[in-house]
């Protein structure tokens, strides 16, 4: 087996390369932290209580109820309004309505296609009423009749079109502390998932919700409701722009390096080995993930984009995990001929199982949301169990994977220590071969661990900074969450690019008299090795024999 | 007990009482006594409104759509004040309709004045914030965090939450009373401004943080948090705590600031309430202090606390009467609106101070 670029590279070149990669990495983090805004924005809003006195909704007519502007619905400010008692307004006649986005600075804002996706949740303001308590002994079963309409700026003000309509079941969970059990205090309620849209293609969205009651059933018996808030979360346009730019730059870069790598492999004129093939596949999957087809969402409505992105991300991580497995296996140095996927079927099954579980779960949630944006797998009992099952399967598989991987790494290190002791007795070609393997392996281990650590650290910083609220905007603040997202994305790209560069077959062939800096390194190492060898050669030879067996 | 409602009914349309002499800091709260049917919708109405200073009238003309929220805020503040002080000798009564809370608030810098100021500022901030988030007001701004004009800024990084706007408006409107050139440096103005700010802080610092995970497959890889405004009765409870622990301060003319009267006490923070004069005991009616006295007040026979008959009646004793209470009972409720109840009657003992 020929050497790779990494081994033949001089220390100086390697240093320059590493420094420049680290710089590129820093740029990715800084772009996220300084240029991009926070990845997501929130519009929390209290809905307007429209009165459907003619029971239009119950008759099945798809009429939009507008909270403001021309054609505003007949509304009440609060349920204690004397009008409610006077006109005998019934819970069935109330339609909660909100028009997104809200007006600001005297203008009606509009949604932008740059927002990419929109998630919405419902917050209920339940007030403690000693005569009308929330049923704490059981989970409250809610039924929501929901409709979402859309309209574009240039459309006629009354030309709202139906985007989705559904009758959804949700389970509400609320609690109240014992000292707060007095009239007027508020329950602590969990947020209810409402809808998820994979695209924000239109300018305005109109949300209508009705909470029907029926004397014969126990639906919507939730105590006293004061307000219903709809919270809309969407990706910031600024973040999308930065994200698209990163993808657009990275895509051709990775493709170019990938082509160079494969051309290098082919010019070797021998059969490709498994490590090379795996690395190539990793590059292909990364390119698929990088491919900036998101630009199309600005022109065409592509609600499946979120799902597609999930799949692309998932495929990349599955491939990365498989690559580590195969790479470690191929550096086992135990004279077992692997070089074929078959040899790894056990470990790869675990990866495939984990990603399949995630895939099925995602298809069940986001796949179904393509047809019904209000769908949530967690809202039905069977669905929740199934979803939990998939997550548990994925979790167990991931754990098994890491156990496998750690075990393999442990074995490699054991073999390395045994090989080191016997290196001196080997012929110079064999020695070069083994020290090359060891060097390659250790380098990858180091870089991988660094990347993984950086991912975890930036993830934690991002999560913590999201939980704490920054007040005031005078000081220059870093957007940690954005930095985490762009940083890790850039990092794994840089990681794959550097692997493709450094683990490509080298043109330089081993020659006994080549003197370069790596050689002096290995000589230093040899001195250390000889010192060690005298002490532990007996044990080492025993281990290497065992390993050979 | 909601006296303000009762006042609304009785005085409904006769509240346009213009007091030329007593210009006190919370006179604008007279807005609370307007009938809720008479929405403030026209700029010309601003000049007719009772209790506003020139600066507030100007603000009113420029932000007419916000005035209804100011009214709601004032009403909320009064109701919450009465709820918090229901069981105390001073019960935040607004029976002295012309002067709202009487002389306590008018002239003297007592603890009670501190509380009324803080809760009024909080009330306006709360009501404006809520109105902004329902989309009923068009003027609410995305604040300074946004780059560029509203639409571009919104597209780039969304809109900040509405509390920033609510607080800013409350500061401009409520503090307008204290911000004249000469008035700024008066001890009482400094105190009022401090307590107003403390009221707004009580909302700002107690925002509820809600988060939603929406990463790959709904995982917490991506988590977005937002702040929800606390319920006003919680704000009232927090300010009541601040009232109990308020700091007595004196004015330092050279630096135009307030320092604790007792130099050994810890200096007050931005969240604390401050006062400059000790409160009267509120036992007897006193025109000078604005105390209404506790004659005829309900008290609790079995309590040793301030709502107990001993303390409430200032040792004058009480009378007990049996009264018939008509209540709604065995009601059938839904989450809103139609309630079908039976009426039940109950005989209870009622104790009133002599």
PDB file of C-alpha atoms in Angstrom, chain B residues 193-287:
ATOM      1  CA  UNK B 193     -39.209  58.400  38.748  1.00  0.00           C
ATOM      2  CA  UNK B 194     -37.333  55.803  40.747  1.00  0.00           C
ATOM      3  CA  UNK B 195     -40.538  54.074  41.833  1.00  0.00           C
ATOM      4  CA  UNK B 196     -42.015  54.205  38.338  1.00  0.00           C
ATOM      5  CA  UNK B 197     -38.877  52.564  37.008  1.00  0.00           C
ATOM      6  CA  UNK B 198     -39.023  49.950  39.766  1.00  0.00           C
ATOM      7  CA  UNK B 199     -42.572  49.117  38.711  1.00  0.00           C
ATOM      8  CA  UNK B 200     -41.502  48.582  35.134  1.00  0.00           C
ATOM      9  CA  UNK B 201     -38.534  46.523  36.311  1.00  0.00           C
ATOM     10  CA  UNK B 202     -40.934  44.260  38.185  1.00  0.00           C
ATOM     11  CA  UNK B 203     -42.396  43.270  34.815  1.00  0.00           C
ATOM     12  CA  UNK B 204     -39.147  43.148  32.919  1.00  0.00           C
ATOM     13  CA  UNK B 205     -37.321  41.037  35.483  1.00  0.00           C
ATOM     14  CA  UNK B 206     -40.139  38.571  35.889  1.00  0.00           C
ATOM     15  CA  UNK B 207     -40.819  37.727  32.291  1.00  0.00           C
ATOM     16  CA  UNK B 208     -41.514  34.050  31.876  1.00  0.00           C
ATOM     17  CA  UNK B 209     -39.081  32.321  29.540  1.00  0.00           C
ATOM     18  CA  UNK B 210     -40.672  29.801  27.205  1.00  0.00           C
ATOM     19  CA  UNK B 211     -38.651  27.636  24.853  1.00  0.00           C
ATOM     20  CA  UNK B 212     -39.440  25.364  21.954  1.00  0.00           C
ATOM     21  CA  UNK B 213     -37.189  22.721  20.442  1.00  0.00           C
ATOM     22  CA  UNK B 214     -37.413  22.486  16.680  1.00  0.00           C
ATOM     23  CA  UNK B 215     -34.196  20.966  15.377  1.00  0.00           C
ATOM     24  CA  UNK B 216     -33.759  17.908  13.175  1.00  0.00           C
ATOM     25  CA  UNK B 217     -36.745  15.647  13.848  1.00  0.00           C
ATOM     26  CA  UNK B 218     -37.895  18.107  16.496  1.00  0.00           C
ATOM     27  CA  UNK B 219     -34.764  17.588  18.585  1.00  0.00           C
ATOM     28  CA  UNK B 220     -33.317  20.243  20.827  1.00  0.00           C
ATOM     29  CA  UNK B 221     -30.426  20.888  18.447  1.00  0.00           C
ATOM     30  CA  UNK B 222     -32.300  24.095  17.687  1.00  0.00           C
ATOM     31  CA  UNK B 223     -34.053  25.732  20.577  1.00  0.00           C
ATOM     32  CA  UNK B 224     -35.740  29.080  20.432  1.00  0.00           C
ATOM     33  CA  UNK B 225     -36.806  30.961  23.506  1.00  0.00           C
ATOM     34  CA  UNK B 226     -39.030  33.950  23.969  1.00  0.00           C
ATOM     35  CA  UNK B 227     -40.314  35.928  26.881  1.00  0.00           C
ATOM     36  CA  UNK B 228     -43.920  36.009  27.905  1.00  0.00           C
ATOM     37  CA  UNK B 229     -45.259  38.809  30.045  1.00  0.00           C
ATOM     38  CA  UNK B 230     -46.178  37.836  33.621  1.00  0.00           C
ATOM     39  CA  UNK B 231     -49.785  37.957  34.722  1.00  0.00           C
ATOM     40  CA  UNK B 232     -50.497  41.318  36.317  1.00  0.00           C
ATOM     41  CA  UNK B 233     -51.503  39.904  39.685  1.00  0.00           C
ATOM     42  CA  UNK B 234     -47.996  38.434  39.941  1.00  0.00           C
ATOM     43  CA  UNK B 235     -46.533  41.858  39.229  1.00  0.00           C
ATOM     44  CA  UNK B 236     -48.805  43.263  41.939  1.00  0.00           C
ATOM     45  CA  UNK B 237     -47.626  40.631  44.420  1.00  0.00           C
ATOM     46  CA  UNK B 238     -43.984  41.376  43.628  1.00  0.00           C
ATOM     47  CA  UNK B 239     -44.512  45.094  44.111  1.00  0.00           C
ATOM     48  CA  UNK B 240     -46.361  44.441  47.361  1.00  0.00           C
ATOM     49  CA  UNK B 241     -43.255  42.620  48.577  1.00  0.00           C
ATOM     50  CA  UNK B 242     -41.183  45.604  47.533  1.00  0.00           C
ATOM     51  CA  UNK B 243     -43.640  47.801  49.421  1.00  0.00           C
ATOM     52  CA  UNK B 244     -43.076  45.800  52.585  1.00  0.00           C
ATOM     53  CA  UNK B 245     -39.339  46.117  52.197  1.00  0.00           C
ATOM     54  CA  UNK B 246     -39.248  49.696  50.935  1.00  0.00           C
ATOM     55  CA  UNK B 247     -36.316  51.910  51.875  1.00  0.00           C
ATOM     56  CA  UNK B 248     -36.742  55.282  53.528  1.00  0.00           C
ATOM     57  CA  UNK B 249     -34.497  57.743  51.765  1.00  0.00           C
ATOM     58  CA  UNK B 250     -33.374  61.338  52.006  1.00  0.00           C
ATOM     59  CA  UNK B 251     -32.416  63.713  49.281  1.00  0.00           C
ATOM     60  CA  UNK B 252     -28.807  64.769  48.773  1.00  0.00           C
ATOM     61  CA  UNK B 253     -29.147  68.153  47.074  1.00  0.00           C
ATOM     62  CA  UNK B 254     -25.550  68.354  45.893  1.00  0.00           C
ATOM     63  CA  UNK B 255     -25.783  65.167  43.847  1.00  0.00           C
ATOM     64  CA  UNK B 256     -29.512  65.184  43.152  1.00  0.00           C
ATOM     65  CA  UNK B 257     -29.895  61.663  44.352  1.00  0.00           C
ATOM     66  CA  UNK B 258     -31.619  59.710  47.063  1.00  0.00           C
ATOM     67  CA  UNK B 259     -29.676  57.817  49.712  1.00  0.00           C
ATOM     68  CA  UNK B 260     -30.981  55.667  52.571  1.00  0.00           C
ATOM     69  CA  UNK B 261     -31.924  57.730  55.619  1.00  0.00           C
ATOM     70  CA  UNK B 262     -30.099  55.309  57.818  1.00  0.00           C
ATOM     71  CA  UNK B 263     -26.584  55.225  56.467  1.00  0.00           C
ATOM     72  CA  UNK B 264     -26.040  51.750  57.898  1.00  0.00           C
ATOM     73  CA  UNK B 265     -28.675  50.288  55.620  1.00  0.00           C
ATOM     74  CA  UNK B 266     -27.770  48.745  52.346  1.00  0.00           C
ATOM     75  CA  UNK B 267     -28.361  51.215  49.510  1.00  0.00           C
ATOM     76  CA  UNK B 268     -31.545  50.514  47.594  1.00  0.00           C
ATOM     77  CA  UNK B 269     -31.367  48.898  44.178  1.00  0.00           C
ATOM     78  CA  UNK B 270     -33.211  49.809  41.000  1.00  0.00           C
ATOM     79  CA  UNK B 271     -35.838  47.220  41.842  1.00  0.00           C
ATOM     80  CA  UNK B 272     -36.625  48.537  45.324  1.00  0.00           C
ATOM     81  CA  UNK B 273     -39.277  51.050  46.227  1.00  0.00           C
ATOM     82  CA  UNK B 274     -38.224  54.179  48.107  1.00  0.00           C
ATOM     83  CA  UNK B 275     -40.178  56.681  50.198  1.00  0.00           C
ATOM     84  CA  UNK B 276     -39.340  59.866  52.018  1.00  0.00           C
ATOM     85  CA  UNK B 277     -42.031  60.259  54.628  1.00  0.00           C
ATOM     86  CA  UNK B 278     -43.445  57.862  57.171  1.00  0.00           C
ATOM     87  CA  UNK B 279     -47.060  56.915  56.564  1.00  0.00           C
ATOM     88  CA  UNK B 280     -49.827  58.022  58.900  1.00  0.00           C
ATOM     89  CA  UNK B 281     -51.600  55.253  60.811  1.00  0.00           C
ATOM     90  CA  UNK B 282     -54.768  55.679  58.665  1.00  0.00           C
ATOM     91  CA  UNK B 283     -56.990  55.131  61.681  1.00  0.00           C
ATOM     92  CA  UNK B 284     -58.966  58.327  61.435  1.00  0.00           C
ATOM     93  CA  UNK B 285     -60.081  60.298  58.451  1.00  0.00           C
ATOM     94  CA  UNK B 286     -57.722  63.192  57.873  1.00  0.00           C
ATOM     95  CA  UNK B 287     -58.032  65.652  55.063  1.00  0.00           C
TER      96      UNK B 287
END
